[in-house]
Short mmCIF file of N, CA and C in Angstrom, two decimals:
data_model
loop_
_atom_site.label_atom_id
_atom_site.label_comp_id
_atom_site.label_asym_id
_atom_site.label_seq_id
_atom_site.Cartn_x
_atom_site.Cartn_y
_atom_site.Cartn_z
N ALA P 1 234.66 156.04 46.31
CA ALA P 1 234.71 155.59 47.70
C ALA P 1 235.69 154.43 47.81
N HIS P 2 236.30 154.31 48.97
CA HIS P 2 237.23 153.20 49.20
C HIS P 2 237.24 152.86 50.68
N ASN P 3 237.66 151.66 50.95
CA ASN P 3 237.80 151.21 52.33
C ASN P 3 239.24 151.46 52.76
N SER P 4 239.41 151.93 53.97
CA SER P 4 240.77 152.15 54.47
C SER P 4 240.76 152.17 55.99
N ILE P 5 241.93 151.96 56.54
CA ILE P 5 242.15 152.13 57.97
C ILE P 5 243.19 153.22 58.09
N GLN P 6 242.87 154.23 58.86
CA GLN P 6 243.82 155.31 59.06
C GLN P 6 244.37 155.21 60.48
N ILE P 7 245.68 155.20 60.58
CA ILE P 7 246.34 155.07 61.88
C ILE P 7 247.02 156.39 62.20
N PRO P 8 246.51 157.12 63.19
CA PRO P 8 247.15 158.39 63.57
C PRO P 8 248.61 158.17 63.97
N ALA P 9 249.43 159.18 63.74
CA ALA P 9 250.88 159.07 63.99
C ALA P 9 251.21 158.71 65.43
N GLY P 10 250.35 159.02 66.37
CA GLY P 10 250.62 158.70 67.77
C GLY P 10 250.44 157.24 68.12
N ILE P 11 249.74 156.48 67.30
CA ILE P 11 249.48 155.07 67.62
C ILE P 11 250.74 154.21 67.52
N PRO P 12 251.53 154.28 66.44
CA PRO P 12 252.70 153.40 66.40
C PRO P 12 253.87 153.91 67.24
N GLN P 13 253.57 154.37 68.43
CA GLN P 13 254.56 154.84 69.39
C GLN P 13 254.19 154.28 70.76
N HIS P 14 255.10 154.46 71.72
CA HIS P 14 254.81 154.03 73.09
C HIS P 14 253.55 154.74 73.58
N PRO P 15 252.60 154.12 74.23
CA PRO P 15 252.63 152.78 74.80
C PRO P 15 252.09 151.69 73.87
N PHE P 16 251.64 152.05 72.66
CA PHE P 16 251.04 151.04 71.78
C PHE P 16 252.07 150.22 71.02
N PHE P 17 253.23 150.81 70.77
CA PHE P 17 254.27 150.10 70.03
C PHE P 17 255.64 150.59 70.48
N SER P 18 256.57 149.65 70.60
CA SER P 18 257.94 150.01 70.94
C SER P 18 258.87 148.89 70.49
N ALA P 19 260.00 149.26 69.92
CA ALA P 19 261.00 148.27 69.51
C ALA P 19 261.72 147.69 70.72
N GLN P 20 261.54 148.29 71.90
CA GLN P 20 262.24 147.84 73.10
C GLN P 20 261.45 146.82 73.93
N VAL P 21 260.29 146.41 73.47
CA VAL P 21 259.49 145.45 74.24
C VAL P 21 259.34 144.16 73.43
N PRO P 22 259.03 143.06 74.09
CA PRO P 22 258.80 141.81 73.35
C PRO P 22 257.64 141.97 72.36
N GLU P 23 257.69 141.18 71.31
CA GLU P 23 256.66 141.27 70.27
C GLU P 23 255.26 140.99 70.80
N TYR P 24 255.13 140.11 71.82
CA TYR P 24 253.78 139.84 72.32
C TYR P 24 253.15 141.10 72.87
N ALA P 25 253.96 142.03 73.41
CA ALA P 25 253.41 143.29 73.92
C ALA P 25 252.94 144.18 72.78
N ASN P 26 253.70 144.24 71.70
CA ASN P 26 253.29 145.04 70.54
C ASN P 26 252.04 144.47 69.88
N TYR P 27 252.02 143.17 69.68
CA TYR P 27 250.86 142.55 69.02
C TYR P 27 249.62 142.65 69.90
N ALA P 28 249.78 142.59 71.21
CA ALA P 28 248.63 142.71 72.11
C ALA P 28 248.04 144.11 72.07
N ARG P 29 248.84 145.09 71.74
CA ARG P 29 248.36 146.48 71.72
C ARG P 29 247.99 146.91 70.31
N ILE P 30 249.00 147.11 69.48
CA ILE P 30 248.72 147.65 68.14
C ILE P 30 248.07 146.59 67.25
N GLY P 31 248.40 145.32 67.47
CA GLY P 31 247.73 144.25 66.72
C GLY P 31 246.24 144.23 67.00
N LEU P 32 245.89 144.41 68.27
CA LEU P 32 244.48 144.47 68.66
C LEU P 32 243.80 145.67 68.02
N ILE P 33 244.45 146.83 68.04
CA ILE P 33 243.84 148.04 67.47
C ILE P 33 243.60 147.87 65.97
N ILE P 34 244.61 147.40 65.25
CA ILE P 34 244.46 147.21 63.81
C ILE P 34 243.42 146.13 63.52
N GLY P 35 243.48 145.02 64.25
CA GLY P 35 242.49 143.96 64.07
C GLY P 35 241.08 144.44 64.36
N HIS P 36 240.93 145.27 65.39
CA HIS P 36 239.63 145.84 65.76
C HIS P 36 239.08 146.65 64.58
N GLU P 37 239.92 147.50 64.00
CA GLU P 37 239.45 148.34 62.89
C GLU P 37 239.15 147.51 61.65
N ILE P 38 239.95 146.49 61.37
CA ILE P 38 239.66 145.60 60.24
C ILE P 38 238.30 144.94 60.44
N THR P 39 238.03 144.48 61.65
CA THR P 39 236.79 143.77 61.94
C THR P 39 235.57 144.66 61.76
N HIS P 40 235.72 145.97 61.93
CA HIS P 40 234.59 146.87 61.69
C HIS P 40 234.07 146.74 60.25
N GLY P 41 234.89 146.25 59.36
CA GLY P 41 234.44 146.01 57.99
C GLY P 41 233.41 144.90 57.89
N PHE P 42 233.21 144.17 58.99
CA PHE P 42 232.29 143.04 58.98
C PHE P 42 231.26 143.12 60.10
N ASP P 43 231.17 144.26 60.78
CA ASP P 43 230.21 144.37 61.88
C ASP P 43 228.84 144.79 61.34
N ASP P 44 227.95 145.23 62.23
CA ASP P 44 226.58 145.56 61.82
C ASP P 44 226.52 146.67 60.78
N MET P 45 227.49 147.57 60.76
CA MET P 45 227.52 148.64 59.76
C MET P 45 228.44 148.30 58.59
N GLY P 46 229.66 147.90 58.88
CA GLY P 46 230.65 147.66 57.83
C GLY P 46 230.26 146.54 56.88
N SER P 47 229.50 145.58 57.36
CA SER P 47 229.11 144.44 56.52
C SER P 47 228.14 144.83 55.41
N ARG P 48 227.66 146.05 55.45
CA ARG P 48 226.71 146.52 54.43
C ARG P 48 227.41 147.12 53.20
N PHE P 49 228.74 147.20 53.25
CA PHE P 49 229.49 147.82 52.16
C PHE P 49 230.40 146.80 51.49
N ASP P 50 230.53 146.91 50.16
CA ASP P 50 231.39 145.98 49.44
C ASP P 50 232.86 146.42 49.51
N PHE P 51 233.73 145.71 48.81
CA PHE P 51 235.17 145.97 48.91
C PHE P 51 235.57 147.34 48.34
N GLN P 52 234.68 147.97 47.58
CA GLN P 52 234.97 149.30 47.05
C GLN P 52 234.31 150.40 47.87
N GLY P 53 233.64 150.01 48.96
CA GLY P 53 233.01 151.00 49.82
C GLY P 53 231.60 151.37 49.40
N ASN P 54 231.02 150.62 48.46
CA ASN P 54 229.65 150.89 48.01
C ASN P 54 228.65 150.16 48.89
N LEU P 55 227.54 150.83 49.19
CA LEU P 55 226.46 150.20 49.95
C LEU P 55 225.88 149.08 49.10
N LYS P 56 226.04 147.84 49.56
CA LYS P 56 225.64 146.69 48.74
C LYS P 56 225.54 145.45 49.62
N ASP P 57 224.54 144.63 49.35
CA ASP P 57 224.40 143.35 50.05
C ASP P 57 225.24 142.34 49.27
N TRP P 58 226.47 142.11 49.71
CA TRP P 58 227.42 141.28 48.98
C TRP P 58 227.63 139.90 49.59
N TRP P 59 227.01 139.64 50.72
CA TRP P 59 227.24 138.39 51.43
C TRP P 59 226.50 137.23 50.75
N GLU P 60 227.13 136.07 50.76
CA GLU P 60 226.43 134.86 50.35
C GLU P 60 225.42 134.53 51.44
N LYS P 61 224.32 133.90 51.06
CA LYS P 61 223.22 133.65 52.00
C LYS P 61 223.69 132.89 53.24
N GLU P 62 224.45 131.82 53.04
CA GLU P 62 224.90 131.00 54.17
C GLU P 62 225.82 131.79 55.10
N SER P 63 226.73 132.57 54.53
CA SER P 63 227.64 133.38 55.36
C SER P 63 226.86 134.41 56.16
N LYS P 64 225.89 135.05 55.52
CA LYS P 64 225.09 136.07 56.20
C LYS P 64 224.30 135.45 57.35
N GLU P 65 223.72 134.28 57.12
CA GLU P 65 222.96 133.60 58.18
C GLU P 65 223.86 133.24 59.36
N LYS P 66 225.06 132.75 59.09
CA LYS P 66 226.00 132.41 60.17
C LYS P 66 226.41 133.66 60.94
N PHE P 67 226.66 134.75 60.21
CA PHE P 67 227.05 136.00 60.85
C PHE P 67 225.92 136.51 61.76
N ILE P 68 224.70 136.50 61.26
CA ILE P 68 223.56 136.97 62.05
C ILE P 68 223.39 136.11 63.30
N LYS P 69 223.58 134.81 63.17
CA LYS P 69 223.46 133.91 64.32
C LYS P 69 224.55 134.22 65.36
N LYS P 70 225.79 134.39 64.92
CA LYS P 70 226.88 134.71 65.86
C LYS P 70 226.66 136.08 66.49
N LYS P 71 226.21 137.04 65.68
CA LYS P 71 225.96 138.39 66.19
C LYS P 71 224.88 138.35 67.27
N LYS P 72 223.84 137.55 67.06
CA LYS P 72 222.77 137.44 68.06
C LYS P 72 223.31 136.85 69.36
N CYS P 73 224.19 135.86 69.26
CA CYS P 73 224.81 135.28 70.46
C CYS P 73 225.60 136.34 71.23
N ILE P 74 226.34 137.18 70.50
CA ILE P 74 227.12 138.24 71.14
C ILE P 74 226.19 139.26 71.78
N ILE P 75 225.13 139.65 71.07
CA ILE P 75 224.15 140.59 71.64
C ILE P 75 223.57 140.03 72.92
N ASP P 76 223.15 138.77 72.89
CA ASP P 76 222.55 138.13 74.08
C ASP P 76 223.57 138.03 75.21
N GLN P 77 224.79 137.63 74.88
CA GLN P 77 225.82 137.49 75.91
C GLN P 77 226.07 138.82 76.62
N TYR P 78 226.28 139.87 75.85
CA TYR P 78 226.58 141.17 76.45
C TYR P 78 225.36 141.76 77.16
N SER P 79 224.16 141.49 76.67
CA SER P 79 222.94 141.98 77.34
C SER P 79 222.75 141.31 78.69
N ASN P 80 223.33 140.13 78.87
CA ASN P 80 223.24 139.42 80.15
C ASN P 80 224.31 139.86 81.15
N PHE P 81 225.29 140.63 80.70
CA PHE P 81 226.30 141.15 81.64
C PHE P 81 225.67 142.23 82.50
N LYS P 82 225.91 142.14 83.80
CA LYS P 82 225.38 143.15 84.74
C LYS P 82 226.55 143.82 85.44
N ASP P 83 226.54 145.15 85.40
CA ASP P 83 227.58 145.92 86.06
C ASP P 83 227.26 146.04 87.54
N ASN P 84 228.18 145.62 88.39
CA ASN P 84 227.94 145.65 89.84
C ASN P 84 227.90 147.06 90.42
N GLN P 85 228.64 147.98 89.83
CA GLN P 85 228.69 149.34 90.36
C GLN P 85 227.36 150.08 90.16
N THR P 86 226.73 149.90 88.99
CA THR P 86 225.48 150.61 88.70
C THR P 86 224.25 149.72 88.81
N GLN P 87 224.46 148.42 88.89
CA GLN P 87 223.39 147.42 88.90
C GLN P 87 222.58 147.42 87.60
N LEU P 88 223.20 147.87 86.52
CA LEU P 88 222.54 147.90 85.21
C LEU P 88 223.07 146.78 84.33
N HIS P 89 222.16 146.25 83.50
CA HIS P 89 222.57 145.31 82.47
C HIS P 89 223.05 146.10 81.26
N LEU P 90 224.03 145.55 80.55
CA LEU P 90 224.52 146.19 79.35
C LEU P 90 223.48 146.10 78.24
N ASN P 91 223.59 146.98 77.27
CA ASN P 91 222.71 146.95 76.11
C ASN P 91 223.50 146.35 74.94
N GLY P 92 223.34 145.05 74.75
CA GLY P 92 224.10 144.35 73.73
C GLY P 92 223.78 144.79 72.32
N VAL P 93 222.59 145.37 72.10
CA VAL P 93 222.24 145.87 70.77
C VAL P 93 223.06 147.13 70.47
N ASN P 94 223.09 148.06 71.42
CA ASN P 94 223.84 149.31 71.21
C ASN P 94 225.33 149.07 71.01
N THR P 95 225.87 148.06 71.68
CA THR P 95 227.33 147.84 71.66
C THR P 95 227.77 146.75 70.70
N GLN P 96 226.84 146.18 69.93
CA GLN P 96 227.18 145.02 69.11
C GLN P 96 228.33 145.27 68.14
N GLY P 97 228.36 146.40 67.46
CA GLY P 97 229.42 146.65 66.49
C GLY P 97 230.79 146.68 67.13
N GLU P 98 230.88 147.35 68.28
CA GLU P 98 232.17 147.43 68.98
C GLU P 98 232.53 146.10 69.63
N ASN P 99 231.53 145.36 70.12
CA ASN P 99 231.82 144.05 70.73
C ASN P 99 232.36 143.09 69.67
N VAL P 100 231.73 143.08 68.50
CA VAL P 100 232.20 142.23 67.41
C VAL P 100 233.63 142.64 67.03
N ALA P 101 233.89 143.95 66.95
CA ALA P 101 235.23 144.43 66.59
C ALA P 101 236.26 144.11 67.67
N ASP P 102 235.85 144.19 68.95
CA ASP P 102 236.77 143.84 70.04
C ASP P 102 237.16 142.37 69.96
N ILE P 103 236.16 141.50 69.79
CA ILE P 103 236.42 140.06 69.73
C ILE P 103 237.26 139.73 68.50
N GLY P 104 236.85 140.24 67.35
CA GLY P 104 237.60 139.99 66.12
C GLY P 104 239.00 140.57 66.17
N GLY P 105 239.14 141.77 66.71
CA GLY P 105 240.44 142.41 66.80
C GLY P 105 241.41 141.64 67.67
N PHE P 106 240.89 141.13 68.78
CA PHE P 106 241.75 140.34 69.66
C PHE P 106 242.21 139.07 68.97
N LYS P 107 241.28 138.40 68.28
CA LYS P 107 241.63 137.16 67.58
C LYS P 107 242.65 137.42 66.48
N ILE P 108 242.47 138.50 65.73
CA ILE P 108 243.41 138.84 64.66
C ILE P 108 244.79 139.14 65.24
N GLY P 109 244.84 139.96 66.28
CA GLY P 109 246.12 140.30 66.91
C GLY P 109 246.83 139.07 67.46
N TYR P 110 246.07 138.19 68.10
CA TYR P 110 246.66 136.99 68.69
C TYR P 110 247.16 136.04 67.61
N ARG P 111 246.36 135.83 66.58
CA ARG P 111 246.77 134.92 65.51
C ARG P 111 247.98 135.46 64.75
N ALA P 112 248.03 136.77 64.55
CA ALA P 112 249.20 137.37 63.90
C ALA P 112 250.44 137.14 64.77
N TYR P 113 250.29 137.31 66.08
CA TYR P 113 251.42 137.07 66.99
C TYR P 113 251.85 135.60 66.92
N GLN P 114 250.90 134.69 66.91
CA GLN P 114 251.24 133.27 66.85
C GLN P 114 252.01 132.94 65.56
N ARG P 115 251.58 133.51 64.44
CA ARG P 115 252.30 133.28 63.18
C ARG P 115 253.72 133.84 63.24
N MET P 116 253.86 135.00 63.86
CA MET P 116 255.17 135.64 63.95
C MET P 116 256.12 134.84 64.84
N THR P 117 255.62 134.21 65.89
CA THR P 117 256.51 133.48 66.81
C THR P 117 257.24 132.33 66.13
N HIS P 118 256.66 131.79 65.07
CA HIS P 118 257.32 130.69 64.35
C HIS P 118 258.57 131.16 63.62
N ARG P 119 258.69 132.45 63.42
CA ARG P 119 259.87 132.99 62.73
C ARG P 119 260.97 133.41 63.70
N LEU P 120 260.69 133.40 64.98
CA LEU P 120 261.69 133.82 65.97
C LEU P 120 262.71 132.71 66.19
N PRO P 121 263.99 133.06 66.32
CA PRO P 121 265.01 132.04 66.55
C PRO P 121 264.90 131.38 67.93
N LYS P 122 264.34 132.10 68.90
CA LYS P 122 264.17 131.55 70.24
C LYS P 122 262.97 132.24 70.89
N PRO P 123 262.41 131.62 71.93
CA PRO P 123 261.27 132.26 72.61
C PRO P 123 261.64 133.63 73.17
N GLU P 124 260.68 134.52 73.17
CA GLU P 124 260.91 135.86 73.71
C GLU P 124 261.00 135.81 75.23
N PRO P 125 261.72 136.76 75.81
CA PRO P 125 261.82 136.79 77.28
C PRO P 125 260.49 137.21 77.91
N GLY P 126 260.32 136.80 79.15
CA GLY P 126 259.16 137.25 79.91
C GLY P 126 259.36 138.67 80.37
N LEU P 127 258.53 139.10 81.29
CA LEU P 127 258.65 140.45 81.85
C LEU P 127 259.10 140.38 83.30
N PRO P 128 259.86 141.36 83.75
CA PRO P 128 260.33 141.36 85.14
C PRO P 128 259.15 141.28 86.12
N ASN P 129 259.30 140.46 87.12
CA ASN P 129 258.31 140.24 88.18
C ASN P 129 257.04 139.54 87.69
N LEU P 130 257.04 139.10 86.43
CA LEU P 130 255.90 138.36 85.89
C LEU P 130 256.36 137.05 85.25
N GLU P 131 257.45 136.52 85.77
CA GLU P 131 258.06 135.32 85.19
C GLU P 131 257.15 134.10 85.25
N GLN P 132 256.15 134.12 86.14
CA GLN P 132 255.26 132.97 86.27
C GLN P 132 254.29 132.84 85.09
N TYR P 133 254.24 133.86 84.23
CA TYR P 133 253.30 133.85 83.11
C TYR P 133 254.00 133.49 81.81
N SER P 134 253.32 132.69 80.99
CA SER P 134 253.83 132.36 79.66
C SER P 134 253.66 133.59 78.75
N ASN P 135 254.28 133.54 77.59
CA ASN P 135 254.13 134.65 76.64
C ASN P 135 252.69 134.79 76.18
N ASP P 136 251.99 133.67 75.99
CA ASP P 136 250.57 133.75 75.63
C ASP P 136 249.76 134.42 76.74
N GLN P 137 250.03 134.06 77.97
CA GLN P 137 249.33 134.69 79.09
C GLN P 137 249.66 136.18 79.17
N LEU P 138 250.92 136.53 78.95
CA LEU P 138 251.31 137.94 78.98
C LEU P 138 250.62 138.72 77.87
N PHE P 139 250.50 138.12 76.69
CA PHE P 139 249.76 138.77 75.60
C PHE P 139 248.36 139.14 76.08
N MET P 140 247.68 138.20 76.71
CA MET P 140 246.31 138.43 77.15
C MET P 140 246.23 139.44 78.30
N LEU P 141 247.18 139.39 79.20
CA LEU P 141 247.21 140.36 80.31
C LEU P 141 247.49 141.77 79.81
N ILE P 142 248.37 141.90 78.84
CA ILE P 142 248.68 143.21 78.28
C ILE P 142 247.47 143.76 77.54
N MET P 143 246.79 142.92 76.77
CA MET P 143 245.56 143.35 76.10
C MET P 143 244.56 143.84 77.13
N ALA P 144 244.36 143.07 78.18
CA ALA P 144 243.39 143.45 79.21
C ALA P 144 243.78 144.77 79.87
N ASN P 145 245.06 144.97 80.07
CA ASN P 145 245.53 146.21 80.70
C ASN P 145 245.22 147.44 79.86
N MET P 146 245.15 147.28 78.54
CA MET P 146 244.82 148.43 77.67
C MET P 146 243.44 148.99 77.98
N TRP P 147 242.52 148.13 78.38
CA TRP P 147 241.14 148.57 78.61
C TRP P 147 240.82 148.72 80.09
N CYS P 148 241.82 148.61 80.93
CA CYS P 148 241.59 148.71 82.36
C CYS P 148 241.30 150.15 82.74
N GLY P 149 240.27 150.37 83.54
CA GLY P 149 239.94 151.73 83.95
C GLY P 149 238.95 151.75 85.08
N VAL P 150 238.84 152.90 85.72
CA VAL P 150 237.89 153.13 86.80
C VAL P 150 237.05 154.34 86.41
N HIS P 151 235.75 154.23 86.59
CA HIS P 151 234.85 155.32 86.21
C HIS P 151 233.90 155.63 87.35
N ARG P 152 233.53 156.89 87.45
CA ARG P 152 232.50 157.29 88.42
C ARG P 152 231.18 156.64 87.99
N SER P 153 230.31 156.39 88.97
CA SER P 153 229.04 155.71 88.69
C SER P 153 228.20 156.45 87.66
N ASP P 154 228.14 157.79 87.73
CA ASP P 154 227.30 158.54 86.79
C ASP P 154 227.83 158.42 85.36
N ILE P 155 229.14 158.43 85.21
CA ILE P 155 229.75 158.27 83.88
C ILE P 155 229.52 156.85 83.37
N LEU P 156 229.71 155.88 84.23
CA LEU P 156 229.51 154.48 83.87
C LEU P 156 228.06 154.23 83.47
N LYS P 157 227.13 154.80 84.23
CA LYS P 157 225.70 154.64 83.93
C LYS P 157 225.38 155.21 82.54
N MET P 158 225.88 156.41 82.26
CA MET P 158 225.65 157.02 80.95
C MET P 158 226.25 156.16 79.84
N ARG P 159 227.44 155.62 80.09
CA ARG P 159 228.10 154.79 79.08
C ARG P 159 227.29 153.51 78.82
N ILE P 160 226.74 152.92 79.88
CA ILE P 160 225.95 151.69 79.72
C ILE P 160 224.65 151.98 78.96
N ILE P 161 224.01 153.08 79.27
CA ILE P 161 222.71 153.39 78.67
C ILE P 161 222.85 153.87 77.22
N THR P 162 223.84 154.70 76.94
CA THR P 162 223.91 155.33 75.62
C THR P 162 225.14 154.97 74.80
N GLY P 163 226.15 154.37 75.41
CA GLY P 163 227.42 154.16 74.72
C GLY P 163 227.40 153.04 73.70
N VAL P 164 228.31 153.14 72.74
CA VAL P 164 228.48 152.08 71.75
C VAL P 164 229.60 151.12 72.14
N HIS P 165 230.40 151.50 73.13
CA HIS P 165 231.44 150.61 73.68
C HIS P 165 230.94 150.06 75.01
N SER P 166 231.17 148.79 75.24
CA SER P 166 230.88 148.22 76.55
C SER P 166 231.85 148.81 77.57
N PRO P 167 231.46 148.86 78.84
CA PRO P 167 232.41 149.31 79.87
C PRO P 167 233.66 148.42 79.86
N ASP P 168 234.76 149.00 80.33
CA ASP P 168 236.07 148.34 80.26
C ASP P 168 236.06 146.89 80.74
N GLU P 169 235.48 146.65 81.91
CA GLU P 169 235.47 145.30 82.48
C GLU P 169 234.88 144.29 81.49
N PHE P 170 233.85 144.70 80.78
CA PHE P 170 233.16 143.78 79.88
C PHE P 170 233.82 143.73 78.50
N ARG P 171 234.54 144.79 78.15
CA ARG P 171 235.34 144.72 76.92
C ARG P 171 236.42 143.66 77.10
N ILE P 172 236.97 143.58 78.30
CA ILE P 172 238.01 142.59 78.58
C ILE P 172 237.40 141.20 78.72
N ASN P 173 236.51 141.04 79.69
CA ASN P 173 235.98 139.70 79.97
C ASN P 173 235.09 139.18 78.85
N GLY P 174 234.36 140.05 78.17
CA GLY P 174 233.54 139.61 77.05
C GLY P 174 234.39 139.02 75.94
N VAL P 175 235.48 139.69 75.63
CA VAL P 175 236.40 139.18 74.60
C VAL P 175 236.97 137.83 75.04
N LEU P 176 237.49 137.78 76.25
CA LEU P 176 238.18 136.56 76.70
C LEU P 176 237.23 135.38 76.87
N LYS P 177 235.97 135.64 77.17
CA LYS P 177 234.99 134.55 77.26
C LYS P 177 234.68 133.96 75.89
N ASN P 178 235.03 134.68 74.83
CA ASN P 178 234.81 134.22 73.47
C ASN P 178 236.10 133.74 72.82
N PHE P 179 237.08 133.42 73.65
CA PHE P 179 238.40 133.08 73.14
C PHE P 179 238.90 131.83 73.85
N PRO P 180 238.69 130.65 73.26
CA PRO P 180 239.09 129.40 73.91
C PRO P 180 240.57 129.35 74.30
N GLU P 181 241.41 130.07 73.56
CA GLU P 181 242.84 130.09 73.87
C GLU P 181 243.11 130.68 75.25
N PHE P 182 242.23 131.58 75.71
CA PHE P 182 242.38 132.13 77.06
C PHE P 182 242.17 131.03 78.09
N ALA P 183 241.09 130.27 77.93
CA ALA P 183 240.80 129.18 78.86
C ALA P 183 241.94 128.17 78.87
N ASN P 184 242.52 127.89 77.71
CA ASN P 184 243.65 126.96 77.64
C ASN P 184 244.88 127.54 78.32
N ALA P 185 245.20 128.79 78.02
CA ALA P 185 246.41 129.41 78.57
C ALA P 185 246.37 129.50 80.09
N PHE P 186 245.19 129.78 80.65
CA PHE P 186 245.06 129.94 82.09
C PHE P 186 244.44 128.71 82.76
N GLN P 187 244.32 127.63 82.00
CA GLN P 187 243.85 126.34 82.51
C GLN P 187 242.52 126.47 83.26
N CYS P 188 241.57 127.15 82.62
CA CYS P 188 240.23 127.29 83.20
C CYS P 188 239.52 125.94 83.12
N GLY P 189 238.82 125.59 84.18
CA GLY P 189 238.05 124.36 84.20
C GLY P 189 236.79 124.48 83.36
N PRO P 190 236.13 123.34 83.09
CA PRO P 190 234.95 123.36 82.22
C PRO P 190 233.78 124.18 82.78
N THR P 191 233.73 124.38 84.08
CA THR P 191 232.63 125.16 84.66
C THR P 191 233.06 126.57 85.06
N ASP P 192 234.29 126.93 84.76
CA ASP P 192 234.79 128.28 85.10
C ASP P 192 234.03 129.32 84.27
N PRO P 193 233.64 130.44 84.89
CA PRO P 193 232.90 131.47 84.15
C PRO P 193 233.66 132.05 82.95
N MET P 194 234.98 131.96 82.96
CA MET P 194 235.76 132.49 81.85
C MET P 194 236.01 131.46 80.75
N ASN P 195 235.47 130.26 80.90
CA ASN P 195 235.62 129.23 79.89
C ASN P 195 234.44 129.31 78.94
N PRO P 196 234.68 129.62 77.66
CA PRO P 196 233.56 129.78 76.72
C PRO P 196 232.80 128.48 76.53
N LYS P 197 231.51 128.64 76.35
CA LYS P 197 230.64 127.48 76.15
C LYS P 197 230.09 127.50 74.74
#
């Protein structure tokens, strides 16, 4: 057994990756996807396997306790989200693995982009008609756009009740509420709902 991430041939192509777009757009898309899959190695299921893919409790006690505490916060946070279209609360237990992977994937993609920007000879250009946004803000907007969608109420209800992924709105806002860099980039005030506490 071994651990691996498999990337289908269609992923490193437009719209997820293109040599013709600024790097923040690529990192916001494919960086998020790769980071998401890496983070599954540490979610409620992946954390049960060692580096060789064997079922094993390999965590140090302190690390495991911290992980369980953070995971409980994420479960509680997502369980408190209420969808306005269906009037249902999300099931943070059912979606915990994907929520952890979404949050971790976004952080990995963003941090990789930040490291890469130090190697650039000059700042990357903005996007047409979006000049008012910084590159960090554009990274976050592009990430959010990946999960943007509209669903019929019956489909949304089924997804909330049985799905392992949170609905799109909460995949976006849940991640960004757990990302202080979002609050900084968009200058959210201390009482703003999007400012993590």
